[in-house]
Amino acid sequence: MDEVPMIQLLNPEGERVSNSEYESSLTPSEILGLYRDMAIIRRLCNEATSLQRQGQLALWAPVQGQEAAQIGAGHALAANDFSFPSYREHGIAWKRGVPPLDWLRLFRGVTMGGWDPVKYRHSNPTIVIGNQALNAVGYAMGIQRDAADEAVMTFFGDGGSSQGDIHEACVFAGVFNAPVVFFIQNNHWAISEPTIRQTRIPLFHRASGYGFPGVRVDGNDVLAVYEVTKRALDNARSGNGPSLIEAFTYRMGAHTTSDDPTRYRLEAELETWRLRDPLERVKSYLVRSHNEQQSTFDDIAAEADQMALDLREGLLSLPDPAPLSMFDHVYAEPHPFIEAGRRELIDLGFGGDA
Amino acid sequence: MTTENLTMAKAINEGLRGAMEKDSKVMLIGEDIGKLGGVFRVTDGLQKDFGELRVVDAPLAESGIVGAAVGLAMRGYRPVCEIQFDGFVYPAFDQIVSQVAKQHARSGGVYKMALVIRIPFEGGIGAIEHHSESPESYFAHTAGLRVYSPTNAYDAYWMIQEAIASDDPVIFCEPKSRYWEKAEVDRETPARPATEAQIRRAGSDVTVVTYGASVKTCLRAAQAAEGEGRQLEVIDLRSISPVDYPTLAASVEKTGRVIVVSEAPPVASVAGDIAATLSEMCFYSLRAPIVRVSGYHVPYPPSRIEEEYLPNVDRILDAVDRVMEFES
């Protein structure tokens, strides 16, 4: 399945390659901007991992290796579009403007969400695998009814592709011609299970069974991911219906900080993918083809370091929620069971002045 | 020497191994249960020893896991499904309540739904959303299912084997916060049948009915209450459906006071049903209303405030005060 051709505009050596269907529309400074995005989320993600190791987060789901897939896709989203992530889409959250500290709240155990999904037009993380795709399709059906110039993109992985919810989401999207893009990050591993445990055919081939186009893109090539996603979203917005993108990428780190990949995968495989690193190829390209100076990259690294420091400080000063907050927002309207629970907790001495 | 000091996780592992050695129809299916040995390592080493046909790493699809287990059971296999975390069982809910629970009745007893669905359940481990839930009431509510929950390694070793040998489907709820607690496991003397509740501590003042992770909490509360001169009788249900009411009623007739403790939210819950049933059975013995100590009617909260959500010693003792001080 690895031999199937995929859309690529920048090869692992950082050389531009031509493609008969797509060409890059990005200027060198835009490409540098995408490099900066990727460098920042990699740095912030590493900071989050060490915060977890230091007991400051309950858990963390690293994004390392998938930066191009997420930054390329996130860059293609228009301001009015809406995105539905799983729990690893820190790069999409970044592109939607969600403050990095908000990505961490869920993993620190101070909230179940983390941010205002409507403000950022980016839904809260979905941990139950695949659920969000159906919600994304429903949102897209609303866009159709409003005749709005918007599209929806939803994210899941090779593991998620096995869920019944994903199948139903694709059926609905196809039947109703909903303006939605299914963005699969095939990162090769669903915790310990390789992609062959989820599918016998390349995942993008599944789209044809639902009656809409599917494409495989080099998920470590930010230029290609951006162009492929942009076209898919444009198609959705202009009434041409859903499509599926399989971004062929790799989970360089563990599934989460609770996972130990050495139990099930080989170092040699990791090494192969290190050579396809999504950041290095952009850097090589900018240096070789646009004479970008090392100082530019140093500045970005310094900026990312500072953001990591800010993230750490912000996290450490994040207060625990008040116990009574567990009763907030369970219902939109007054509810006697909630009032009873609240009174009980107050009687037990957890109420403060409430 | 037939006893060994094992964690509950290891005891279940050994119980699964025993069942697989005894009966070649026993097989396991779940996510990451093969090479990884499950996220809690409960199936560690079993794929290596029994092969990929008997320990199946399933595609990431819970409805698929349980639905396929139904078909395997129709052909005479005894599948043991692993649901990775409590909050991930709901994609399989339809298969569980519509097929697992009903196939035996629908087929006039022809299909034996001799399968087990293992679910690490309850909270207290500082986890993120969907990893700390108590879904047992949904299953106890569903006719056709048995619901068992071991609370120590010895029981776990025997109860998992009993569940697998049962011709009825068993939802096997494993209190994950107790996975790493050790106990002596006697491999020659079987534990009592799962359907018998067990008095973990005898007492004369208050009957404390509980199950899952709360058993340990209740025992700590009983110890604290003893300091105040109050004797709590702590009963571990072991089987949540059916409930061993004769054992419960005998205790209530002695104490006249009951509290029911579990992590699950209280509305339409196992704890509520036990309170109602004991009120019917023991009305003339009761000296105070039956009190529940449970989670609240809210989604399981963020882990930083889960301690305030979970039944703890203080809340149990508070309930003890209320039933002891009640005057009619």
CSV table of N, CA and C in Angstrom, one decimal, chain A residues 118-181:
chain,number,residue,atom,x,y,z
A,118,VAL,N,-17.2,28.0,18.9
A,118,VAL,CA,-17.8,28.9,17.8
A,118,VAL,C,-16.9,30.0,17.5
A,119,LYS,N,-16.3,30.6,18.6
A,119,LYS,CA,-15.4,31.7,18.4
A,119,LYS,C,-14.2,31.3,17.4
A,120,TYR,N,-13.7,30.2,17.6
A,120,TYR,CA,-12.5,29.8,16.7
A,120,TYR,C,-13.0,29.0,15.5
A,121,ARG,N,-14.2,28.7,15.4
A,121,ARG,CA,-14.8,27.8,14.4
A,121,ARG,C,-14.0,26.5,14.3
A,122,HIS,N,-13.7,26.0,15.5
A,122,HIS,CA,-12.9,24.7,15.6
A,122,HIS,C,-13.5,24.0,16.8
A,123,SER,N,-14.1,22.9,16.6
A,123,SER,CA,-14.8,22.2,17.6
A,123,SER,C,-13.8,21.7,18.7
A,124,ASN,N,-14.4,21.3,19.8
A,124,ASN,CA,-13.5,20.8,20.9
A,124,ASN,C,-13.0,19.4,20.6
A,125,PRO,N,-12.0,18.9,21.2
A,125,PRO,CA,-11.4,17.6,20.9
A,125,PRO,C,-12.5,16.5,21.1
A,126,THR,N,-12.5,15.5,20.2
A,126,THR,CA,-13.4,14.4,20.3
A,126,THR,C,-12.5,13.2,20.6
A,127,ILE,N,-12.8,12.5,21.7
A,127,ILE,CA,-11.9,11.4,22.2
A,127,ILE,C,-12.5,10.1,21.7
A,128,VAL,N,-13.8,10.0,21.7
A,128,VAL,CA,-14.4,8.7,21.2
A,128,VAL,C,-14.1,8.7,19.7
A,129,ILE,N,-13.5,7.6,19.2
A,129,ILE,CA,-12.9,7.6,17.9
A,129,ILE,C,-14.0,7.6,16.8
A,130,GLY,N,-13.9,8.7,16.0
A,130,GLY,CA,-14.8,8.7,14.8
A,130,GLY,C,-16.1,9.5,15.0
A,131,ASN,N,-16.5,9.8,16.2
A,131,ASN,CA,-17.8,10.5,16.5
A,131,ASN,C,-17.9,11.8,15.7
A,132,GLN,N,-16.8,12.5,15.6
A,132,GLN,CA,-16.9,13.9,15.1
A,132,GLN,C,-17.2,14.0,13.6
A,133,ALA,N,-17.0,12.9,12.9
A,133,ALA,CA,-17.2,12.9,11.4
A,133,ALA,C,-18.7,13.1,11.1
A,134,LEU,N,-19.6,12.4,11.9
A,134,LEU,CA,-21.0,12.5,11.7
A,134,LEU,C,-21.5,13.9,12.1
A,135,ASN,N,-20.9,14.5,13.1
A,135,ASN,CA,-21.3,15.8,13.6
A,135,ASN,C,-20.9,16.8,12.5
A,136,ALA,N,-19.7,16.6,11.9
A,136,ALA,CA,-19.2,17.5,10.8
A,136,ALA,C,-20.2,17.5,9.6
A,137,VAL,N,-20.7,16.3,9.3
A,137,VAL,CA,-21.6,16.2,8.2
A,137,VAL,C,-22.9,16.9,8.5
A,138,GLY,N,-23.4,16.8,9.7
A,138,GLY,CA,-24.6,17.5,10.1
A,138,GLY,C,-24.4,19.0,10.0
A,139,TYR,N,-23.3,19.4,10.4
A,139,TYR,CA,-23.0,20.9,10.4
A,139,TYR,C,-23.0,21.3,8.9
A,140,ALA,N,-22.4,20.5,8.1
A,140,ALA,CA,-22.3,20.8,6.6
A,140,ALA,C,-23.7,20.8,6.0
A,141,MET,N,-24.6,19.9,6.5
A,141,MET,CA,-26.0,19.9,6.0
A,141,MET,C,-26.7,21.3,6.4
A,142,GLY,N,-26.3,21.8,7.5
A,142,GLY,CA,-26.8,23.1,7.9
A,142,GLY,C,-26.3,24.2,7.0
A,143,ILE,N,-25.1,24.1,6.6
A,143,ILE,CA,-24.5,25.1,5.6
A,143,ILE,C,-25.3,25.1,4.3
A,144,GLN,N,-25.6,23.9,3.9
A,144,GLN,CA,-26.4,23.8,2.6
A,144,GLN,C,-27.7,24.5,2.8
A,145,ARG,N,-28.4,24.3,3.9
A,145,ARG,CA,-29.7,24.9,4.1
A,145,ARG,C,-29.6,26.4,4.2
A,146,ASP,N,-28.5,26.9,4.7
A,146,ASP,CA,-28.3,28.3,4.9
A,146,ASP,C,-27.7,28.9,3.6
A,147,ALA,N,-27.4,28.1,2.6
A,147,ALA,CA,-26.8,28.5,1.4
A,147,ALA,C,-25.6,29.4,1.7
A,148,ALA,N,-24.8,29.0,2.7
A,148,ALA,CA,-23.6,29.8,3.1
A,148,ALA,C,-22.4,29.4,2.3
A,149,ASP,N,-21.5,30.4,2.2
A,149,ASP,CA,-20.2,30.2,1.5
A,149,ASP,C,-19.2,29.6,2.5
A,150,GLU,N,-19.5,28.4,3.0
A,150,GLU,CA,-18.6,27.8,4.0
A,150,GLU,C,-18.4,26.3,3.7
A,151,ALA,N,-17.4,25.8,4.3
A,151,ALA,CA,-17.2,24.3,4.2
A,151,ALA,C,-16.8,23.8,5.5
A,152,VAL,N,-16.8,22.5,5.7
A,152,VAL,CA,-16.5,21.8,6.9
A,152,VAL,C,-15.3,20.8,6.6
A,153,MET,N,-14.4,20.7,7.5
A,153,MET,CA,-13.4,19.7,7.4
A,153,MET,C,-13.3,18.9,8.7
A,154,THR,N,-13.3,17.6,8.6
A,154,THR,CA,-13.2,16.8,9.8
A,154,THR,C,-11.9,15.9,9.7
A,155,PHE,N,-11.4,15.6,10.9
A,155,PHE,CA,-10.1,14.9,10.9
A,155,PHE,C,-10.3,13.6,11.7
A,156,PHE,N,-9.7,12.6,11.2
A,156,PHE,CA,-9.5,11.3,11.9
A,156,PHE,C,-8.4,10.5,11.3
A,157,GLY,N,-8.1,9.4,11.9
A,157,GLY,CA,-6.9,8.6,11.5
A,157,GLY,C,-7.2,7.3,10.8
A,158,ASP,N,-6.1,6.6,10.5
A,158,ASP,CA,-6.3,5.3,9.9
A,158,ASP,C,-7.1,4.3,10.8
A,159,GLY,N,-6.8,4.5,12.1
A,159,GLY,CA,-7.6,3.7,13.1
A,159,GLY,C,-9.1,4.1,13.1
A,160,GLY,N,-9.3,5.4,13.1
A,160,GLY,CA,-10.7,5.9,13.1
A,160,GLY,C,-11.5,5.4,11.9
A,161,SER,N,-10.8,5.2,10.8
A,161,SER,CA,-11.5,4.9,9.6
A,161,SER,C,-12.2,3.6,9.7
A,162,SER,N,-11.9,2.8,10.7
A,162,SER,CA,-12.7,1.5,10.8
A,162,SER,C,-14.0,1.6,11.5
A,163,GLN,N,-14.2,2.8,12.2
A,163,GLN,CA,-15.4,2.9,13.0
A,163,GLN,C,-16.7,3.0,12.1
A,164,GLY,N,-17.8,2.4,12.6
A,164,GLY,CA,-19.0,2.6,11.9
A,164,GLY,C,-19.5,4.0,11.7
A,165,ASP,N,-19.2,4.9,12.7
A,165,ASP,CA,-19.5,6.3,12.5
A,165,ASP,C,-18.9,6.9,11.3
A,166,ILE,N,-17.7,6.5,10.9
A,166,ILE,CA,-17.1,7.1,9.8
A,166,ILE,C,-17.8,6.6,8.5
A,167,HIS,N,-18.2,5.3,8.5
A,167,HIS,CA,-18.9,4.8,7.3
A,167,HIS,C,-20.2,5.6,7.2
A,168,GLU,N,-20.9,5.8,8.3
A,168,GLU,CA,-22.2,6.5,8.2
A,168,GLU,C,-22.1,7.9,7.8
A,169,ALA,N,-21.0,8.5,8.3
A,169,ALA,CA,-20.7,9.9,7.9
A,169,ALA,C,-20.5,10.0,6.4
A,170,CYS,N,-19.7,9.1,5.9
A,170,CYS,CA,-19.5,9.1,4.4
A,170,CYS,C,-20.7,8.9,3.6
A,171,VAL,N,-21.6,8.0,4.1
A,171,VAL,CA,-22.8,7.7,3.4
A,171,VAL,C,-23.7,9.0,3.4
A,172,PHE,N,-23.8,9.6,4.5
A,172,PHE,CA,-24.6,10.8,4.6
A,172,PHE,C,-24.1,11.9,3.7
A,173,ALA,N,-22.7,12.1,3.8
A,173,ALA,CA,-22.1,13.1,3.0
A,173,ALA,C,-22.3,12.9,1.5
A,174,GLY,N,-22.2,11.7,1.1
A,174,GLY,CA,-22.4,11.3,-0.3
A,174,GLY,C,-23.8,11.5,-0.8
A,175,VAL,N,-24.7,11.0,0.0
A,175,VAL,CA,-26.1,11.1,-0.4
A,175,VAL,C,-26.7,12.5,-0.4
A,176,PHE,N,-26.2,13.3,0.6
A,176,PHE,CA,-26.7,14.7,0.6
A,176,PHE,C,-25.8,15.7,-0.1
A,177,ASN,N,-24.7,15.2,-0.6
A,177,ASN,CA,-23.7,16.1,-1.3
A,177,ASN,C,-23.3,17.2,-0.4
A,178,ALA,N,-23.0,16.8,0.9
A,178,ALA,CA,-22.7,17.8,1.9
A,178,ALA,C,-21.3,18.5,1.7
A,179,PRO,N,-21.2,19.7,2.0
A,179,PRO,CA,-19.9,20.4,1.8
A,179,PRO,C,-18.9,20.1,2.9
A,180,VAL,N,-18.4,18.9,2.8
A,180,VAL,CA,-17.5,18.5,3.9
A,180,VAL,C,-16.2,17.8,3.3
A,181,VAL,N,-15.1,18.0,3.9
A,181,VAL,CA,-13.9,17.3,3.5
A,181,VAL,C,-13.5,16.3,4.7
